[in-house]
mmCIF file of C-alpha atoms and ligand atoms in Angstrom:
data_model
loop_
_atom_site.group_PDB
_atom_site.id
_atom_site.type_symbol
_atom_site.label_atom_id
_atom_site.label_comp_id
_atom_site.label_asym_id
_atom_site.label_seq_id
_atom_site.Cartn_x
_atom_site.Cartn_y
_atom_site.Cartn_z
ATOM 1 C CA MET A 1 39.072 -137.654 -53.108
ATOM 2 C CA LYS A 2 41.825 -138.521 -55.603
ATOM 3 C CA GLY A 3 45.153 -136.824 -54.817
ATOM 4 C CA ILE A 4 43.644 -134.321 -52.346
ATOM 5 C CA ASP A 5 45.662 -134.281 -49.125
ATOM 6 C CA PHE A 6 44.767 -130.830 -47.816
ATOM 7 C CA ASP A 7 41.781 -129.365 -45.938
ATOM 8 C CA TRP A 8 38.706 -128.138 -47.789
ATOM 9 C CA LYS A 9 35.165 -127.379 -46.731
ATOM 10 C CA VAL A 10 31.680 -126.834 -48.094
ATOM 11 C CA LYS A 11 29.903 -123.616 -47.197
ATOM 12 C CA ARG A 12 26.802 -121.732 -48.230
ATOM 13 C CA LEU A 13 27.467 -118.490 -50.081
ATOM 14 C CA GLU A 14 26.183 -115.506 -48.072
ATOM 15 C CA LEU A 15 25.859 -111.876 -49.181
ATOM 16 C CA ASN A 16 29.022 -110.972 -47.262
ATOM 17 C CA THR A 17 31.089 -114.016 -48.332
ATOM 18 C CA ASN A 18 34.502 -113.278 -49.768
ATOM 19 C CA ILE A 19 34.548 -115.354 -52.974
ATOM 20 C CA LYS A 20 37.991 -116.844 -53.464
ATOM 21 C CA PRO A 21 39.588 -117.161 -56.940
ATOM 22 C CA PHE A 22 37.935 -119.696 -59.235
ATOM 23 C CA GLU A 23 38.571 -120.805 -62.790
ATOM 24 C CA SER A 24 36.690 -123.643 -64.455
ATOM 25 C CA GLU A 25 36.761 -124.453 -68.168
ATOM 26 C CA ASP A 26 33.577 -122.471 -68.700
ATOM 27 C CA SER A 27 33.774 -118.676 -68.648
ATOM 28 C CA ASP A 28 29.983 -118.206 -68.169
ATOM 29 C CA LEU A 29 30.113 -120.378 -65.057
ATOM 30 C CA ASN A 30 33.130 -118.450 -63.755
ATOM 31 C CA ASP A 31 31.334 -115.191 -64.404
ATOM 32 C CA PHE A 32 28.166 -116.348 -62.629
ATOM 33 C CA LEU A 33 30.058 -117.083 -59.430
ATOM 34 C CA THR A 34 31.940 -113.805 -59.439
ATOM 35 C CA ASN A 35 29.203 -111.459 -60.610
ATOM 36 C CA ASP A 36 25.767 -112.969 -60.195
ATOM 37 C CA ALA A 37 25.546 -115.637 -57.484
ATOM 38 C CA LYS A 38 24.951 -113.050 -54.730
ATOM 39 C CA ASN A 39 22.239 -111.306 -56.785
ATOM 40 C CA TYR A 40 20.453 -114.652 -57.187
ATOM 41 C CA LEU A 41 20.718 -115.170 -53.437
ATOM 42 C CA ALA A 42 19.422 -111.672 -52.641
ATOM 43 C CA GLN A 43 16.438 -112.187 -54.957
ATOM 44 C CA MET A 44 15.829 -115.688 -53.518
ATOM 45 C CA LEU A 45 16.252 -117.238 -56.975
ATOM 46 C CA ALA A 46 19.125 -119.635 -56.201
ATOM 47 C CA VAL A 47 21.336 -120.634 -53.290
ATOM 48 C CA THR A 48 24.992 -121.276 -54.036
ATOM 49 C CA TYR A 49 27.347 -123.589 -52.158
ATOM 50 C CA LEU A 50 31.122 -123.301 -52.319
ATOM 51 C CA ILE A 51 33.819 -125.904 -51.874
ATOM 52 C CA GLU A 52 36.976 -124.091 -50.910
ATOM 53 C CA THR A 53 40.403 -124.174 -49.332
ATOM 54 C CA GLU A 54 41.957 -121.332 -47.332
ATOM 55 C CA THR A 55 42.949 -119.595 -50.559
ATOM 56 C CA GLU A 56 40.848 -120.751 -53.494
ATOM 57 C CA THR A 57 37.472 -122.026 -54.647
ATOM 58 C CA ILE A 58 37.612 -125.650 -55.762
ATOM 59 C CA ALA A 59 34.021 -125.929 -57.023
ATOM 60 C CA TYR A 60 30.551 -124.501 -56.590
ATOM 61 C CA PHE A 61 26.955 -125.395 -57.268
ATOM 62 C CA SER A 62 23.652 -123.491 -57.172
ATOM 63 C CA LEU A 63 20.250 -124.919 -56.312
ATOM 64 C CA LEU A 64 16.680 -123.764 -56.946
ATOM 65 C CA ASN A 65 13.226 -125.302 -56.841
ATOM 66 C CA ASP A 66 11.899 -126.992 -59.965
ATOM 67 C CA ASN A 67 9.416 -129.621 -61.095
ATOM 68 C CA LEU A 68 9.248 -132.504 -63.534
ATOM 69 C CA LYS A 69 6.195 -132.024 -65.711
ATOM 70 C CA ARG A 70 4.849 -134.478 -68.249
ATOM 71 C CA SER A 71 3.390 -133.012 -71.455
ATOM 72 C CA ILE A 72 -0.252 -133.701 -72.165
ATOM 73 C CA GLN A 73 -0.817 -137.110 -73.737
ATOM 74 C CA ARG A 74 -1.162 -136.000 -77.361
ATOM 75 C CA ASP A 75 2.174 -134.098 -77.228
ATOM 76 C CA LEU A 76 4.177 -136.996 -75.759
ATOM 77 C CA SER A 77 6.693 -138.595 -78.134
ATOM 78 C CA GLU A 78 7.037 -142.385 -78.068
ATOM 79 C CA GLU A 79 10.355 -141.993 -76.228
ATOM 80 C CA GLU A 80 8.819 -139.650 -73.639
ATOM 81 C CA SER A 81 6.000 -142.119 -72.988
ATOM 82 C CA LYS A 82 8.611 -144.814 -72.298
ATOM 83 C CA ILE A 83 10.580 -142.501 -69.986
ATOM 84 C CA TRP A 84 7.458 -141.517 -68.011
ATOM 85 C CA ASN A 85 6.289 -145.131 -67.771
ATOM 86 C CA ARG A 86 9.694 -146.113 -66.369
ATOM 87 C CA LEU A 87 9.736 -143.139 -64.013
ATOM 88 C CA ASN A 88 6.171 -143.724 -62.770
ATOM 89 C CA ARG A 89 6.827 -147.418 -62.149
ATOM 90 C CA LYS A 90 9.025 -146.354 -59.206
ATOM 91 C CA VAL A 91 6.141 -144.411 -57.639
ATOM 92 C CA PRO A 92 3.250 -146.246 -55.915
ATOM 93 C CA ASN A 93 0.190 -146.378 -58.171
ATOM 94 C CA ARG A 94 -2.042 -144.087 -56.128
ATOM 95 C CA LYS A 95 0.680 -141.406 -55.890
ATOM 96 C CA ARG A 96 1.470 -141.226 -59.626
ATOM 97 C CA LYS A 97 1.201 -137.731 -61.057
ATOM 98 C CA GLY A 98 2.029 -135.727 -64.177
ATOM 99 C CA THR A 99 4.095 -133.280 -62.116
ATOM 100 C CA TYR A 100 6.618 -134.045 -59.383
ATOM 101 C CA PRO A 101 8.530 -131.676 -57.104
ATOM 102 C CA ALA A 102 12.243 -131.379 -57.813
ATOM 103 C CA VAL A 103 15.357 -129.397 -57.019
ATOM 104 C CA LYS A 104 17.416 -128.080 -59.885
ATOM 105 C CA ILE A 105 21.179 -127.839 -60.106
ATOM 106 C CA GLY A 106 21.180 -124.450 -61.809
ATOM 107 C CA ARG A 107 24.957 -124.209 -62.048
ATOM 108 C CA LEU A 108 27.776 -126.629 -61.220
ATOM 109 C CA ALA A 109 31.460 -126.206 -61.959
ATOM 110 C CA VAL A 110 34.752 -127.624 -60.760
ATOM 111 C CA SER A 111 37.993 -125.649 -61.098
ATOM 112 C CA LYS A 112 40.248 -126.772 -63.981
ATOM 113 C CA LYS A 113 42.984 -127.430 -61.454
ATOM 114 C CA TYR A 114 40.862 -129.982 -59.562
ATOM 115 C CA ALA A 115 38.870 -131.565 -62.426
ATOM 116 C CA GLY A 116 38.856 -135.353 -62.266
ATOM 117 C CA SER A 117 39.515 -135.469 -58.502
ATOM 118 C CA GLY A 118 35.983 -136.540 -57.575
ATOM 119 C CA PHE A 119 34.518 -133.163 -56.514
ATOM 120 C CA GLY A 120 31.772 -133.322 -59.177
ATOM 121 C CA LYS A 121 30.674 -136.705 -57.870
ATOM 122 C CA PHE A 122 30.889 -135.400 -54.296
ATOM 123 C CA ILE A 123 28.538 -132.524 -55.227
ATOM 124 C CA ILE A 124 25.904 -134.897 -56.634
ATOM 125 C CA GLN A 125 26.164 -137.018 -53.472
ATOM 126 C CA SER A 126 25.873 -133.862 -51.316
ATOM 127 C CA VAL A 127 22.707 -132.687 -53.093
ATOM 128 C CA THR A 128 21.290 -136.193 -52.721
ATOM 129 C CA SER A 129 21.959 -136.264 -48.986
ATOM 130 C CA MET A 130 20.583 -132.730 -48.487
ATOM 131 C CA TYR A 131 17.250 -133.882 -49.910
ATOM 132 C CA LEU A 132 17.190 -137.322 -48.313
ATOM 133 C CA ASP A 133 17.558 -135.631 -44.950
ATOM 134 C CA ASN A 134 15.050 -136.829 -42.330
ATOM 135 C CA GLU A 135 14.071 -133.252 -41.670
ATOM 136 C CA GLN A 136 13.230 -132.433 -45.290
ATOM 137 C CA LYS A 137 11.361 -129.114 -45.227
ATOM 138 C CA ALA A 138 9.281 -129.644 -48.382
ATOM 139 C CA GLY A 139 8.557 -132.566 -50.688
ATOM 140 C CA CYS A 140 11.199 -133.116 -53.346
ATOM 141 C CA ARG A 141 11.517 -136.350 -55.312
ATOM 142 C CA PHE A 142 13.903 -135.541 -58.197
ATOM 143 C CA ILE A 143 17.091 -133.634 -58.982
ATOM 144 C CA THR A 144 17.057 -131.936 -62.390
ATOM 145 C CA VAL A 145 19.729 -130.257 -64.476
ATOM 146 C CA ASP A 146 19.960 -128.632 -67.904
ATOM 147 C CA ALA A 147 23.210 -130.370 -68.762
ATOM 148 C CA TYR A 148 25.866 -129.106 -71.171
ATOM 149 C CA SER A 149 26.602 -131.663 -73.892
ATOM 150 C CA SER A 150 30.179 -131.974 -72.618
ATOM 151 C CA ALA A 151 28.801 -133.078 -69.229
ATOM 152 C CA TYR A 152 26.181 -135.684 -70.332
ATOM 153 C CA GLY A 153 28.649 -138.494 -69.574
ATOM 154 C CA PHE A 154 29.361 -137.084 -66.131
ATOM 155 C CA TYR A 155 25.670 -136.928 -65.194
ATOM 156 C CA GLU A 156 24.911 -140.365 -66.689
ATOM 157 C CA LYS A 157 27.744 -141.869 -64.648
ATOM 158 C CA ASN A 158 26.173 -140.297 -61.586
ATOM 159 C CA GLY A 159 22.702 -141.787 -62.098
ATOM 160 C CA PHE A 160 20.959 -139.123 -64.237
ATOM 161 C CA ASN A 161 18.783 -139.908 -67.290
ATOM 162 C CA PHE A 162 17.427 -137.787 -70.131
ATOM 163 C CA LEU A 163 13.811 -136.660 -69.698
ATOM 164 C CA THR A 164 12.878 -136.205 -73.339
ATOM 165 C CA ASP A 165 14.161 -136.762 -76.876
ATOM 166 C CA LYS A 166 12.750 -133.391 -77.988
ATOM 167 C CA ASP A 167 15.875 -131.523 -76.838
ATOM 168 C CA ILE A 168 18.282 -133.945 -78.541
ATOM 169 C CA ASP A 169 19.575 -131.250 -80.950
ATOM 170 C CA LYS A 170 19.915 -128.539 -78.304
ATOM 171 C CA SER A 171 23.194 -127.509 -76.675
ATOM 172 C CA GLU A 172 21.730 -128.332 -73.240
ATOM 173 C CA ARG A 173 19.459 -131.253 -72.377
ATOM 174 C CA THR A 174 17.217 -131.798 -69.351
ATOM 175 C CA MET A 175 18.343 -134.694 -67.190
ATOM 176 C CA PHE A 176 16.855 -136.021 -63.961
ATOM 177 C CA TYR A 177 17.805 -138.180 -61.000
ATOM 178 C CA ASP A 178 15.263 -140.026 -58.856
ATOM 179 C CA LEU A 179 16.179 -139.458 -55.199
ATOM 180 C CA ILE A 180 14.431 -142.627 -54.077
ATOM 181 C CA ALA A 181 14.875 -145.125 -56.870
ATOM 182 C CA VAL A 182 18.022 -144.753 -58.951
HETATM 183 C C1 LIG B 201 31.697 -131.839 -65.606
HETATM 184 C C2 LIG B 201 32.403 -131.565 -64.277
HETATM 185 C C3 LIG B 201 31.400 -130.943 -63.304
HETATM 186 C C4 LIG B 201 32.899 -132.907 -63.702
HETATM 187 O O1 LIG B 201 33.463 -132.686 -62.414
HETATM 188 P P1 LIG B 201 34.752 -133.522 -61.921
HETATM 189 O O2 LIG B 201 35.019 -133.146 -60.525
HETATM 190 O O3 LIG B 201 35.845 -133.337 -62.902
HETATM 191 O O4 LIG B 201 34.197 -135.019 -62.032
HETATM 192 P P2 LIG B 201 34.579 -136.244 -61.052
HETATM 193 O O5 LIG B 201 36.055 -136.268 -60.875
HETATM 194 O O6 LIG B 201 33.750 -136.166 -59.826
HETATM 195 O O7 LIG B 201 34.097 -137.475 -61.934
HETATM 196 C C5 LIG B 201 33.090 -138.386 -61.524
HETATM 197 C C6 LIG B 201 32.948 -139.445 -62.586
HETATM 198 O O8 LIG B 201 32.443 -138.840 -63.797
HETATM 199 C C7 LIG B 201 33.364 -139.032 -64.881
HETATM 200 N N1 LIG B 201 33.398 -137.790 -65.652
HETATM 201 C C8 LIG B 201 33.817 -136.574 -65.241
HETATM 202 N N2 LIG B 201 33.644 -135.644 -66.216
HETATM 203 C C9 LIG B 201 33.111 -136.332 -67.265
HETATM 204 C C10 LIG B 201 32.688 -135.920 -68.567
HETATM 205 N N3 LIG B 201 32.774 -134.647 -68.967
HETATM 206 N N4 LIG B 201 32.174 -136.885 -69.392
HETATM 207 C C11 LIG B 201 32.072 -138.175 -68.979
HETATM 208 N N5 LIG B 201 32.433 -138.598 -67.743
HETATM 209 C C12 LIG B 201 32.949 -137.686 -66.905
HETATM 210 C C13 LIG B 201 34.703 -139.324 -64.227
HETATM 211 O O9 LIG B 201 35.519 -140.103 -65.087
HETATM 212 C C14 LIG B 201 34.289 -140.093 -62.980
HETATM 213 O O10 LIG B 201 34.032 -141.440 -63.298
HETATM 214 P P3 LIG B 201 34.337 -142.621 -62.226
HETATM 215 O O11 LIG B 201 33.355 -142.424 -61.085
HETATM 216 O O12 LIG B 201 34.075 -143.854 -63.002
HETATM 217 O O13 LIG B 201 35.770 -142.444 -61.798
HETATM 218 C C15 LIG B 201 33.642 -130.624 -64.425
HETATM 219 O O14 LIG B 201 34.519 -131.176 -65.375
HETATM 220 C C16 LIG B 201 33.313 -129.207 -64.841
HETATM 221 O O15 LIG B 201 33.098 -128.364 -63.985
HETATM 222 N N6 LIG B 201 33.302 -128.911 -66.164
HETATM 223 C C17 LIG B 201 33.098 -127.557 -66.663
HETATM 224 C C18 LIG B 201 31.728 -127.020 -66.342
HETATM 225 C C19 LIG B 201 30.583 -127.959 -66.686
HETATM 226 O O16 LIG B 201 30.543 -128.565 -67.740
HETATM 227 N N7 LIG B 201 29.616 -128.018 -65.764
HETATM 228 C C20 LIG B 201 28.409 -128.796 -65.947
HETATM 229 C C21 LIG B 201 27.358 -127.805 -66.334
HETATM 230 S S1 LIG B 201 25.828 -128.632 -66.645
#
């Protein structure tokens, strides 16, 4: 990690966790950690992981189950057909489907103070290794994210692709990462 010469650790947020101070560039993401992450945990809607030092939160991310679903043939744009053909080519013929199991990065933020140090990349690698674990509890082939436009470059650099051209004008676009074949 660039310029990080102190101890930090990753831990799962629990209902009794003391959340240490955190400030990323995005106030909604700051607010989620402080006010909502435990509610999501209690309702079994998302699990949040913290990266922290003794005194502060460096970054966090939340995960939930998801799926990648292809539209029915007549609704597919030309671009979507190309994306699904590329995606399916990595899956053996007899296992190709219109829906694949996935895990979604519901929220991800790095503190302003530590942006550019490599924690974002570390988080993507951590999610990858969690789901490539030999003891995987349920099938999961892809990571998905509804990415902010300011973060498209970050996700592309880390192996994610856009799923559709239909959200091109939206403020967030769906991106995916193939856990087996990047
Ligand atoms: C986007 C964000 C998660 C990146 O985290 P980070 O820890 O600063 O990123 P890293 O230092 O791990 O960078 C990894 C690589 O991505 C690149 N990168 C980082 N942010 C980028 C961005 N916004 N656009 C393009 N590339 C970016 C880095 O240059 C680096 O490239 P390298 O591997 O060639 O050196 C962080 O800036 C952030 O929390 N932003 C505010 C909240 C946000 O946008 N969250 C995403 C919600 S979908």
